[in-house]
Amino acid sequence: MRNLLALVVVLAAAFLLVGVYVAPNQPELRVWYRDNACVHLDKVSPKICEPIRKADGA
């Protein structure tokens, strides 16, 4: 059970890091994060999607 919980935490951290560091430089990934993930990530912190919005010019 502990391994499963650790896996979920690592996957969530990877999802956030890709959104902050990789997605702003990849147009297709940036659009997907902006349209699908940022809706939910903004509830946690609006700063998470800030690099994606800056890359889009919004």
JSON list of N, CA, C and O in Angstrom, two decimals:
[
{"chain": "A", "resi": 1, "resn": "MET", "atom": "N", "xyz": [0.83, -1.19, 0.00]},
{"chain": "A", "resi": 1, "resn": "MET", "atom": "CA", "xyz": [0.00, 0.00, 0.00]},
{"chain": "A", "resi": 1, "resn": "MET", "atom": "C", "xyz": [0.87, 1.25, 0.00]},
{"chain": "A", "resi": 1, "resn": "MET", "atom": "O", "xyz": [0.53, 2.24, -0.64]},
{"chain": "A", "resi": 2, "resn": "ARG", "atom": "N", "xyz": [1.96, 1.21, 0.73]},
{"chain": "A", "resi": 2, "resn": "ARG", "atom": "CA", "xyz": [2.86, 2.34, 0.79]},
{"chain": "A", "resi": 2, "resn": "ARG", "atom": "C", "xyz": [3.51, 2.61, -0.57]},
{"chain": "A", "resi": 2, "resn": "ARG", "atom": "O", "xyz": [3.69, 3.76, -0.96]},
{"chain": "A", "resi": 3, "resn": "ASN", "atom": "N", "xyz": [3.81, 1.55, -1.30]},
{"chain": "A", "resi": 3, "resn": "ASN", "atom": "CA", "xyz": [4.40, 1.72, -2.63]},
{"chain": "A", "resi": 3, "resn": "ASN", "atom": "C", "xyz": [3.41, 2.37, -3.59]},
{"chain": "A", "resi": 3, "resn": "ASN", "atom": "O", "xyz": [3.79, 3.19, -4.42]},
{"chain": "A", "resi": 4, "resn": "LEU", "atom": "N", "xyz": [2.16, 2.00, -3.49]},
{"chain": "A", "resi": 4, "resn": "LEU", "atom": "CA", "xyz": [1.13, 2.58, -4.34]},
{"chain": "A", "resi": 4, "resn": "LEU", "atom": "C", "xyz": [0.96, 4.06, -4.04]},
{"chain": "A", "resi": 4, "resn": "LEU", "atom": "O", "xyz": [0.86, 4.89, -4.95]},
{"chain": "A", "resi": 5, "resn": "LEU", "atom": "N", "xyz": [0.96, 4.42, -2.79]},
{"chain": "A", "resi": 5, "resn": "LEU", "atom": "CA", "xyz": [0.84, 5.81, -2.39]},
{"chain": "A", "resi": 5, "resn": "LEU", "atom": "C", "xyz": [2.05, 6.62, -2.87]},
{"chain": "A", "resi": 5, "resn": "LEU", "atom": "O", "xyz": [1.90, 7.74, -3.38]},
{"chain": "A", "resi": 6, "resn": "ALA", "atom": "N", "xyz": [3.23, 6.05, -2.75]},
{"chain": "A", "resi": 6, "resn": "ALA", "atom": "CA", "xyz": [4.44, 6.72, -3.23]},
{"chain": "A", "resi": 6, "resn": "ALA", "atom": "C", "xyz": [4.38, 6.92, -4.74]},
{"chain": "A", "resi": 6, "resn": "ALA", "atom": "O", "xyz": [4.78, 7.97, -5.25]},
{"chain": "A", "resi": 7, "resn": "LEU", "atom": "N", "xyz": [3.88, 5.94, -5.46]},
{"chain": "A", "resi": 7, "resn": "LEU", "atom": "CA", "xyz": [3.75, 6.05, -6.91]},
{"chain": "A", "resi": 7, "resn": "LEU", "atom": "C", "xyz": [2.79, 7.17, -7.30]},
{"chain": "A", "resi": 7, "resn": "LEU", "atom": "O", "xyz": [3.06, 7.95, -8.21]},
{"chain": "A", "resi": 8, "resn": "VAL", "atom": "N", "xyz": [1.68, 7.28, -6.61]},
{"chain": "A", "resi": 8, "resn": "VAL", "atom": "CA", "xyz": [0.71, 8.35, -6.88]},
{"chain": "A", "resi": 8, "resn": "VAL", "atom": "C", "xyz": [1.33, 9.71, -6.62]},
{"chain": "A", "resi": 8, "resn": "VAL", "atom": "O", "xyz": [1.15, 10.65, -7.41]},
{"chain": "A", "resi": 9, "resn": "VAL", "atom": "N", "xyz": [2.08, 9.85, -5.56]},
{"chain": "A", "resi": 9, "resn": "VAL", "atom": "CA", "xyz": [2.73, 11.12, -5.23]},
{"chain": "A", "resi": 9, "resn": "VAL", "atom": "C", "xyz": [3.77, 11.48, -6.30]},
{"chain": "A", "resi": 9, "resn": "VAL", "atom": "O", "xyz": [3.84, 12.63, -6.75]},
{"chain": "A", "resi": 10, "resn": "VAL", "atom": "N", "xyz": [4.55, 10.51, -6.73]},
{"chain": "A", "resi": 10, "resn": "VAL", "atom": "CA", "xyz": [5.57, 10.76, -7.75]},
{"chain": "A", "resi": 10, "resn": "VAL", "atom": "C", "xyz": [4.92, 11.15, -9.08]},
{"chain": "A", "resi": 10, "resn": "VAL", "atom": "O", "xyz": [5.38, 12.07, -9.76]},
{"chain": "A", "resi": 11, "resn": "LEU", "atom": "N", "xyz": [3.83, 10.47, -9.44]},
{"chain": "A", "resi": 11, "resn": "LEU", "atom": "CA", "xyz": [3.14, 10.80, -10.69]},
{"chain": "A", "resi": 11, "resn": "LEU", "atom": "C", "xyz": [2.53, 12.21, -10.64]},
{"chain": "A", "resi": 11, "resn": "LEU", "atom": "O", "xyz": [2.57, 12.94, -11.63]},
{"chain": "A", "resi": 12, "resn": "ALA", "atom": "N", "xyz": [1.98, 12.58, -9.51]},
{"chain": "A", "resi": 12, "resn": "ALA", "atom": "CA", "xyz": [1.40, 13.92, -9.36]},
{"chain": "A", "resi": 12, "resn": "ALA", "atom": "C", "xyz": [2.50, 14.98, -9.46]},
{"chain": "A", "resi": 12, "resn": "ALA", "atom": "O", "xyz": [2.31, 16.01, -10.12]},
{"chain": "A", "resi": 13, "resn": "ALA", "atom": "N", "xyz": [3.64, 14.73, -8.84]},
{"chain": "A", "resi": 13, "resn": "ALA", "atom": "CA", "xyz": [4.75, 15.68, -8.92]},
{"chain": "A", "resi": 13, "resn": "ALA", "atom": "C", "xyz": [5.27, 15.79, -10.35]},
{"chain": "A", "resi": 13, "resn": "ALA", "atom": "O", "xyz": [5.56, 16.89, -10.83]},
{"chain": "A", "resi": 14, "resn": "ALA", "atom": "N", "xyz": [5.36, 14.68, -11.04]},
{"chain": "A", "resi": 14, "resn": "ALA", "atom": "CA", "xyz": [5.81, 14.70, -12.43]},
{"chain": "A", "resi": 14, "resn": "ALA", "atom": "C", "xyz": [4.84, 15.47, -13.31]},
{"chain": "A", "resi": 14, "resn": "ALA", "atom": "O", "xyz": [5.25, 16.23, -14.20]},
{"chain": "A", "resi": 15, "resn": "PHE", "atom": "N", "xyz": [3.55, 15.29, -13.08]},
{"chain": "A", "resi": 15, "resn": "PHE", "atom": "CA", "xyz": [2.52, 16.01, -13.84]},
{"chain": "A", "resi": 15, "resn": "PHE", "atom": "C", "xyz": [2.67, 17.51, -13.66]},
{"chain": "A", "resi": 15, "resn": "PHE", "atom": "O", "xyz": [2.59, 18.28, -14.61]},
{"chain": "A", "resi": 16, "resn": "LEU", "atom": "N", "xyz": [2.92, 17.94, -12.43]},
{"chain": "A", "resi": 16, "resn": "LEU", "atom": "CA", "xyz": [3.10, 19.37, -12.16]},
{"chain": "A", "resi": 16, "resn": "LEU", "atom": "C", "xyz": [4.38, 19.91, -12.78]},
{"chain": "A", "resi": 16, "resn": "LEU", "atom": "O", "xyz": [4.39, 20.99, -13.37]},
{"chain": "A", "resi": 17, "resn": "LEU", "atom": "N", "xyz": [5.46, 19.15, -12.67]},
{"chain": "A", "resi": 17, "resn": "LEU", "atom": "CA", "xyz": [6.73, 19.60, -13.22]},
{"chain": "A", "resi": 17, "resn": "LEU", "atom": "C", "xyz": [6.69, 19.70, -14.74]},
{"chain": "A", "resi": 17, "resn": "LEU", "atom": "O", "xyz": [7.26, 20.62, -15.32]},
{"chain": "A", "resi": 18, "resn": "VAL", "atom": "N", "xyz": [6.04, 18.75, -15.39]},
{"chain": "A", "resi": 18, "resn": "VAL", "atom": "CA", "xyz": [5.89, 18.83, -16.85]},
{"chain": "A", "resi": 18, "resn": "VAL", "atom": "C", "xyz": [5.08, 20.06, -17.21]},
{"chain": "A", "resi": 18, "resn": "VAL", "atom": "O", "xyz": [5.41, 20.77, -18.16]},
{"chain": "A", "resi": 19, "resn": "GLY", "atom": "N", "xyz": [4.05, 20.34, -16.46]},
{"chain": "A", "resi": 19, "resn": "GLY", "atom": "CA", "xyz": [3.23, 21.52, -16.73]},
{"chain": "A", "resi": 19, "resn": "GLY", "atom": "C", "xyz": [3.97, 22.83, -16.57]},
{"chain": "A", "resi": 19, "resn": "GLY", "atom": "O", "xyz": [3.73, 23.79, -17.30]},
{"chain": "A", "resi": 20, "resn": "VAL", "atom": "N", "xyz": [4.89, 22.88, -15.65]},
{"chain": "A", "resi": 20, "resn": "VAL", "atom": "CA", "xyz": [5.61, 24.12, -15.37]},
{"chain": "A", "resi": 20, "resn": "VAL", "atom": "C", "xyz": [6.83, 24.29, -16.28]},
{"chain": "A", "resi": 20, "resn": "VAL", "atom": "O", "xyz": [7.08, 25.38, -16.78]},
{"chain": "A", "resi": 21, "resn": "TYR", "atom": "N", "xyz": [7.58, 23.21, -16.53]},
{"chain": "A", "resi": 21, "resn": "TYR", "atom": "CA", "xyz": [8.85, 23.34, -17.23]},
{"chain": "A", "resi": 21, "resn": "TYR", "atom": "C", "xyz": [8.85, 22.87, -18.68]},
{"chain": "A", "resi": 21, "resn": "TYR", "atom": "O", "xyz": [9.57, 23.41, -19.50]},
{"chain": "A", "resi": 22, "resn": "VAL", "atom": "N", "xyz": [8.06, 21.87, -19.03]},
{"chain": "A", "resi": 22, "resn": "VAL", "atom": "CA", "xyz": [8.10, 21.31, -20.38]},
{"chain": "A", "resi": 22, "resn": "VAL", "atom": "C", "xyz": [6.99, 21.88, -21.26]},
{"chain": "A", "resi": 22, "resn": "VAL", "atom": "O", "xyz": [7.24, 22.25, -22.40]},
{"chain": "A", "resi": 23, "resn": "ALA", "atom": "N", "xyz": [5.79, 21.95, -20.74]},
{"chain": "A", "resi": 23, "resn": "ALA", "atom": "CA", "xyz": [4.63, 22.36, -21.54]},
{"chain": "A", "resi": 23, "resn": "ALA", "atom": "C", "xyz": [4.76, 23.74, -22.16]},
{"chain": "A", "resi": 23, "resn": "ALA", "atom": "O", "xyz": [4.32, 23.92, -23.31]},
{"chain": "A", "resi": 24, "resn": "PRO", "atom": "N", "xyz": [5.34, 24.75, -21.50]},
{"chain": "A", "resi": 24, "resn": "PRO", "atom": "CA", "xyz": [5.42, 26.05, -22.15]},
{"chain": "A", "resi": 24, "resn": "PRO", "atom": "C", "xyz": [6.24, 26.05, -23.46]},
{"chain": "A", "resi": 24, "resn": "PRO", "atom": "O", "xyz": [6.05, 26.91, -24.30]},
{"chain": "A", "resi": 25, "resn": "ASN", "atom": "N", "xyz": [7.12, 25.08, -23.62]},
{"chain": "A", "resi": 25, "resn": "ASN", "atom": "CA", "xyz": [7.97, 25.03, -24.81]},
{"chain": "A", "resi": 25, "resn": "ASN", "atom": "C", "xyz": [7.44, 24.10, -25.90]},
{"chain": "A", "resi": 25, "resn": "ASN", "atom": "O", "xyz": [8.00, 24.05, -26.99]},
{"chain": "A", "resi": 26, "resn": "GLN", "atom": "N", "xyz": [6.40, 23.34, -25.62]},
{"chain": "A", "resi": 26, "resn": "GLN", "atom": "CA", "xyz": [5.83, 22.39, -26.57]},
{"chain": "A", "resi": 26, "resn": "GLN", "atom": "C", "xyz": [4.41, 22.83, -26.91]},
{"chain": "A", "resi": 26, "resn": "GLN", "atom": "O", "xyz": [3.52, 22.74, -26.06]},
{"chain": "A", "resi": 27, "resn": "PRO", "atom": "N", "xyz": [4.16, 23.30, -28.12]},
{"chain": "A", "resi": 27, "resn": "PRO", "atom": "CA", "xyz": [2.84, 23.87, -28.45]},
{"chain": "A", "resi": 27, "resn": "PRO", "atom": "C", "xyz": [1.66, 22.94, -28.21]},
{"chain": "A", "resi": 27, "resn": "PRO", "atom": "O", "xyz": [0.65, 23.36, -27.64]},
{"chain": "A", "resi": 28, "resn": "GLU", "atom": "N", "xyz": [1.76, 21.68, -28.63]},
{"chain": "A", "resi": 28, "resn": "GLU", "atom": "CA", "xyz": [0.62, 20.77, -28.46]},
{"chain": "A", "resi": 28, "resn": "GLU", "atom": "C", "xyz": [0.36, 20.47, -26.98]},
{"chain": "A", "resi": 28, "resn": "GLU", "atom": "O", "xyz": [-0.78, 20.46, -26.53]},
{"chain": "A", "resi": 29, "resn": "LEU", "atom": "N", "xyz": [1.43, 20.27, -26.26]},
{"chain": "A", "resi": 29, "resn": "LEU", "atom": "CA", "xyz": [1.31, 19.98, -24.83]},
{"chain": "A", "resi": 29, "resn": "LEU", "atom": "C", "xyz": [0.81, 21.22, -24.08]},
{"chain": "A", "resi": 29, "resn": "LEU", "atom": "O", "xyz": [0.00, 21.12, -23.16]},
{"chain": "A", "resi": 30, "resn": "ARG", "atom": "N", "xyz": [1.28, 22.38, -24.50]},
{"chain": "A", "resi": 30, "resn": "ARG", "atom": "CA", "xyz": [0.85, 23.63, -23.86]},
{"chain": "A", "resi": 30, "resn": "ARG", "atom": "C", "xyz": [-0.65, 23.84, -24.02]},
{"chain": "A", "resi": 30, "resn": "ARG", "atom": "O", "xyz": [-1.34, 24.19, -23.07]},
{"chain": "A", "resi": 31, "resn": "VAL", "atom": "N", "xyz": [-1.17, 23.57, -25.22]},
{"chain": "A", "resi": 31, "resn": "VAL", "atom": "CA", "xyz": [-2.61, 23.72, -25.46]},
{"chain": "A", "resi": 31, "resn": "VAL", "atom": "C", "xyz": [-3.40, 22.74, -24.62]},
{"chain": "A", "resi": 31, "resn": "VAL", "atom": "O", "xyz": [-4.42, 23.09, -24.02]},
{"chain": "A", "resi": 32, "resn": "TRP", "atom": "N", "xyz": [-2.92, 21.50, -24.51]},
{"chain": "A", "resi": 32, "resn": "TRP", "atom": "CA", "xyz": [-3.64, 20.51, -23.72]},
{"chain": "A", "resi": 32, "resn": "TRP", "atom": "C", "xyz": [-3.67, 20.90, -22.24]},
{"chain": "A", "resi": 32, "resn": "TRP", "atom": "O", "xyz": [-4.70, 20.84, -21.59]},
{"chain": "A", "resi": 33, "resn": "TYR", "atom": "N", "xyz": [-2.51, 21.31, -21.71]},
{"chain": "A", "resi": 33, "resn": "TYR", "atom": "CA", "xyz": [-2.47, 21.73, -20.30]},
{"chain": "A", "resi": 33, "resn": "TYR", "atom": "C", "xyz": [-3.38, 22.92, -20.08]},
{"chain": "A", "resi": 33, "resn": "TYR", "atom": "O", "xyz": [-4.10, 22.99, -19.10]},
{"chain": "A", "resi": 34, "resn": "ARG", "atom": "N", "xyz": [-3.33, 23.91, -20.98]},
{"chain": "A", "resi": 34, "resn": "ARG", "atom": "CA", "xyz": [-4.15, 25.12, -20.81]},
{"chain": "A", "resi": 34, "resn": "ARG", "atom": "C", "xyz": [-5.64, 24.79, -20.83]},
{"chain": "A", "resi": 34, "resn": "ARG", "atom": "O", "xyz": [-6.40, 25.29, -20.01]},
{"chain": "A", "resi": 35, "resn": "ASP", "atom": "N", "xyz": [-6.05, 23.92, -21.74]},
{"chain": "A", "resi": 35, "resn": "ASP", "atom": "CA", "xyz": [-7.47, 23.62, -21.90]},
{"chain": "A", "resi": 35, "resn": "ASP", "atom": "C", "xyz": [-8.00, 22.62, -20.88]},
{"chain": "A", "resi": 35, "resn": "ASP", "atom": "O", "xyz": [-9.16, 22.71, -20.48]},
{"chain": "A", "resi": 36, "resn": "ASN", "atom": "N", "xyz": [-7.18, 21.68, -20.45]},
{"chain": "A", "resi": 36, "resn": "ASN", "atom": "CA", "xyz": [-7.67, 20.60, -19.60]},
{"chain": "A", "resi": 36, "resn": "ASN", "atom": "C", "xyz": [-7.14, 20.64, -18.16]},
{"chain": "A", "resi": 36, "resn": "ASN", "atom": "O", "xyz": [-7.91, 20.48, -17.22]},
{"chain": "A", "resi": 37, "resn": "ALA", "atom": "N", "xyz": [-5.86, 20.83, -18.00]},
{"chain": "A", "resi": 37, "resn": "ALA", "atom": "CA", "xyz": [-5.26, 20.71, -16.68]},
{"chain": "A", "resi": 37, "resn": "ALA", "atom": "C", "xyz": [-5.32, 22.00, -15.87]},
{"chain": "A", "resi": 37, "resn": "ALA", "atom": "O", "xyz": [-5.52, 21.97, -14.66]},
{"chain": "A", "resi": 38, "resn": "CYS", "atom": "N", "xyz": [-5.16, 23.14, -16.52]},
{"chain": "A", "resi": 38, "resn": "CYS", "atom": "CA", "xyz": [-5.10, 24.40, -15.78]},
{"chain": "A", "resi": 38, "resn": "CYS", "atom": "C", "xyz": [-6.41, 24.72, -15.07]},
{"chain": "A", "resi": 38, "resn": "CYS", "atom": "O", "xyz": [-6.41, 25.42, -14.07]},
{"chain": "A", "resi": 39, "resn": "VAL", "atom": "N", "xyz": [-7.50, 24.20, -15.59]},
{"chain": "A", "resi": 39, "resn": "VAL", "atom": "CA", "xyz": [-8.79, 24.41, -14.92]},
{"chain": "A", "resi": 39, "resn": "VAL", "atom": "C", "xyz": [-8.74, 23.86, -13.50]},
{"chain": "A", "resi": 39, "resn": "VAL", "atom": "O", "xyz": [-9.22, 24.49, -12.55]},
{"chain": "A", "resi": 40, "resn": "HIS", "atom": "N", "xyz": [-8.11, 22.72, -13.33]},
{"chain": "A", "resi": 40, "resn": "HIS", "atom": "CA", "xyz": [-8.03, 22.08, -12.02]},
{"chain": "A", "resi": 40, "resn": "HIS", "atom": "C", "xyz": [-6.81, 22.56, -11.23]},
{"chain": "A", "resi": 40, "resn": "HIS", "atom": "O", "xyz": [-6.87, 22.70, -10.00]},
{"chain": "A", "resi": 41, "resn": "LEU", "atom": "N", "xyz": [-5.71, 22.81, -11.93]},
{"chain": "A", "resi": 41, "resn": "LEU", "atom": "CA", "xyz": [-4.49, 23.24, -11.23]},
{"chain": "A", "resi": 41, "resn": "LEU", "atom": "C", "xyz": [-4.64, 24.65, -10.66]},
{"chain": "A", "resi": 41, "resn": "LEU", "atom": "O", "xyz": [-4.00, 24.96, -9.65]},
{"chain": "A", "resi": 42, "resn": "ASP", "atom": "N", "xyz": [-5.46, 25.49, -11.26]},
{"chain": "A", "resi": 42, "resn": "ASP", "atom": "CA", "xyz": [-5.68, 26.83, -10.73]},
{"chain": "A", "resi": 42, "resn": "ASP", "atom": "C", "xyz": [-6.36, 26.80, -9.36]},
{"chain": "A", "resi": 42, "resn": "ASP", "atom": "O", "xyz": [-6.22, 27.74, -8.59]},
{"chain": "A", "resi": 43, "resn": "LYS", "atom": "N", "xyz": [-7.08, 25.74, -9.08]},
{"chain": "A", "resi": 43, "resn": "LYS", "atom": "CA", "xyz": [-7.71, 25.61, -7.76]},
{"chain": "A", "resi": 43, "resn": "LYS", "atom": "C", "xyz": [-6.66, 25.40, -6.68]},
{"chain": "A", "resi": 43, "resn": "LYS", "atom": "O", "xyz": [-6.86, 25.80, -5.54]},
{"chain": "A", "resi": 44, "resn": "VAL", "atom": "N", "xyz": [-5.53, 24.77, -7.06]},
{"chain": "A", "resi": 44, "resn": "VAL", "atom": "CA", "xyz": [-4.44, 24.55, -6.11]},
{"chain": "A", "resi": 44, "resn": "VAL", "atom": "C", "xyz": [-3.62, 25.83, -5.96]},
{"chain": "A", "resi": 44, "resn": "VAL", "atom": "O", "xyz": [-3.40, 26.32, -4.86]},
{"chain": "A", "resi": 45, "resn": "SER", "atom": "N", "xyz": [-3.17, 26.36, -7.11]},
{"chain": "A", "resi": 45, "resn": "SER", "atom": "CA", "xyz": [-2.40, 27.60, -7.12]},
{"chain": "A", "resi": 45, "resn": "SER", "atom": "C", "xyz": [-2.40, 28.17, -8.53]},
{"chain": "A", "resi": 45, "resn": "SER", "atom": "O", "xyz": [-2.05, 27.47, -9.47]},
{"chain": "A", "resi": 46, "resn": "PRO", "atom": "N", "xyz": [-2.74, 29.44, -8.69]},
{"chain": "A", "resi": 46, "resn": "PRO", "atom": "CA", "xyz": [-2.74, 30.03, -10.03]},
{"chain": "A", "resi": 46, "resn": "PRO", "atom": "C", "xyz": [-1.33, 30.17, -10.62]},
{"chain": "A", "resi": 46, "resn": "PRO", "atom": "O", "xyz": [-1.18, 30.35, -11.81]},
{"chain": "A", "resi": 47, "resn": "LYS", "atom": "N", "xyz": [-0.31, 30.08, -9.80]},
{"chain": "A", "resi": 47, "resn": "LYS", "atom": "CA", "xyz": [1.07, 30.23, -10.28]},
{"chain": "A", "resi": 47, "resn": "LYS", "atom": "C", "xyz": [1.55, 29.02, -11.07]},
{"chain": "A", "resi": 47, "resn": "LYS", "atom": "O", "xyz": [2.53, 29.12, -11.79]},
{"chain": "A", "resi": 48, "resn": "ILE", "atom": "N", "xyz": [0.87, 27.88, -10.94]},
{"chain": "A", "resi": 48, "resn": "ILE", "atom": "CA", "xyz": [1.31, 26.67, -11.63]},
{"chain": "A", "resi": 48, "resn": "ILE", "atom": "C", "xyz": [1.19, 26.85, -13.13]},
{"chain": "A", "resi": 48, "resn": "ILE", "atom": "O", "xyz": [2.09, 26.49, -13.88]},
{"chain": "A", "resi": 49, "resn": "CYS", "atom": "N", "xyz": [0.12, 27.42, -13.60]},
{"chain": "A", "resi": 49, "resn": "CYS", "atom": "CA", "xyz": [-0.12, 27.58, -15.04]},
{"chain": "A", "resi": 49, "resn": "CYS", "atom": "C", "xyz": [0.36, 28.93, -15.57]},
{"chain": "A", "resi": 49, "resn": "CYS", "atom": "O", "xyz": [0.17, 29.22, -16.74]},
{"chain": "A", "resi": 50, "resn": "GLU", "atom": "N", "xyz": [0.98, 29.72, -14.75]},
{"chain": "A", "resi": 50, "resn": "GLU", "atom": "CA", "xyz": [1.46, 31.03, -15.18]},
{"chain": "A", "resi": 50, "resn": "GLU", "atom": "C", "xyz": [2.47, 30.93, -16.35]},
{"chain": "A", "resi": 50, "resn": "GLU", "atom": "O", "xyz": [2.35, 31.70, -17.31]},
{"chain": "A", "resi": 51, "resn": "PRO", "atom": "N", "xyz": [3.44, 30.00, -16.34]},
{"chain": "A", "resi": 51, "resn": "PRO", "atom": "CA", "xyz": [4.37, 29.91, -17.48]},
{"chain": "A", "resi": 51, "resn": "PRO", "atom": "C", "xyz": [3.66, 29.53, -18.78]},
{"chain": "A", "resi": 51, "resn": "PRO", "atom": "O", "xyz": [4.04, 30.00, -19.86]},
{"chain": "A", "resi": 52, "resn": "ILE", "atom": "N", "xyz": [2.61, 28.73, -18.70]},
{"chain": "A", "resi": 52, "resn": "ILE", "atom": "CA", "xyz": [1.87, 28.34, -19.89]},
{"chain": "A", "resi": 52, "resn": "ILE", "atom": "C", "xyz": [1.12, 29.54, -20.45]},
{"chain": "A", "resi": 52, "resn": "ILE", "atom": "O", "xyz": [1.12, 29.77, -21.66]},
{"chain": "A", "resi": 53, "resn": "ARG", "atom": "N", "xyz": [0.53, 30.34, -19.59]},
{"chain": "A", "resi": 53, "resn": "ARG", "atom": "CA", "xyz": [-0.19, 31.52, -20.04]},
{"chain": "A", "resi": 53, "resn": "ARG", "atom": "C", "xyz": [0.78, 32.57, -20.63]},
{"chain": "A", "resi": 53, "resn": "ARG", "atom": "O", "xyz": [0.46, 33.23, -21.61]},
{"chain": "A", "resi": 54, "resn": "LYS", "atom": "N", "xyz": [1.96, 32.70, -20.03]},
{"chain": "A", "resi": 54, "resn": "LYS", "atom": "CA", "xyz": [2.94, 33.64, -20.56]},
{"chain": "A", "resi": 54, "resn": "LYS", "atom": "C", "xyz": [3.42, 33.19, -21.94]},
{"chain": "A", "resi": 54, "resn": "LYS", "atom": "O", "xyz": [3.61, 34.02, -22.82]},
{"chain": "A", "resi": 55, "resn": "ALA", "atom": "N", "xyz": [3.60, 31.90, -22.13]},
{"chain": "A", "resi": 55, "resn": "ALA", "atom": "CA", "xyz": [4.04, 31.38, -23.43]},
{"chain": "A", "resi": 55, "resn": "ALA", "atom": "C", "xyz": [2.98, 31.58, -24.50]},
{"chain": "A", "resi": 55, "resn": "ALA", "atom": "O", "xyz": [3.29, 31.76, -25.67]},
{"chain": "A", "resi": 56, "resn": "ASP", "atom": "N", "xyz": [1.71, 31.54, -24.10]},
{"chain": "A", "resi": 56, "resn": "ASP", "atom": "CA", "xyz": [0.62, 31.78, -25.04]},
{"chain": "A", "resi": 56, "resn": "ASP", "atom": "C", "xyz": [0.39, 33.26, -25.30]},
{"chain": "A", "resi": 56, "resn": "ASP", "atom": "O", "xyz": [-0.34, 33.62, -26.22]},
{"chain": "A", "resi": 57, "resn": "GLY", "atom": "N", "xyz": [0.95, 34.09, -24.47]},
{"chain": "A", "resi": 57, "resn": "GLY", "atom": "CA", "xyz": [0.77, 35.53, -24.63]},
{"chain": "A", "resi": 57, "resn": "GLY", "atom": "C", "xyz": [-0.52, 36.04, -24.00]},
{"chain": "A", "resi": 57, "resn": "GLY", "atom": "O", "xyz": [-0.93, 37.16, -24.24]},
{"chain": "A", "resi": 58, "resn": "ALA", "atom": "N", "xyz": [-1.15, 35.22, -23.19]},
{"chain": "A", "resi": 58, "resn": "ALA", "atom": "CA", "xyz": [-2.41, 35.62, -22.55]},
{"chain": "A", "resi": 58, "resn": "ALA", "atom": "C", "xyz": [-2.15, 36.24, -21.19]},
{"chain": "A", "resi": 58, "resn": "ALA", "atom": "O", "xyz": [-1.21, 35.98, -20.53]}
]
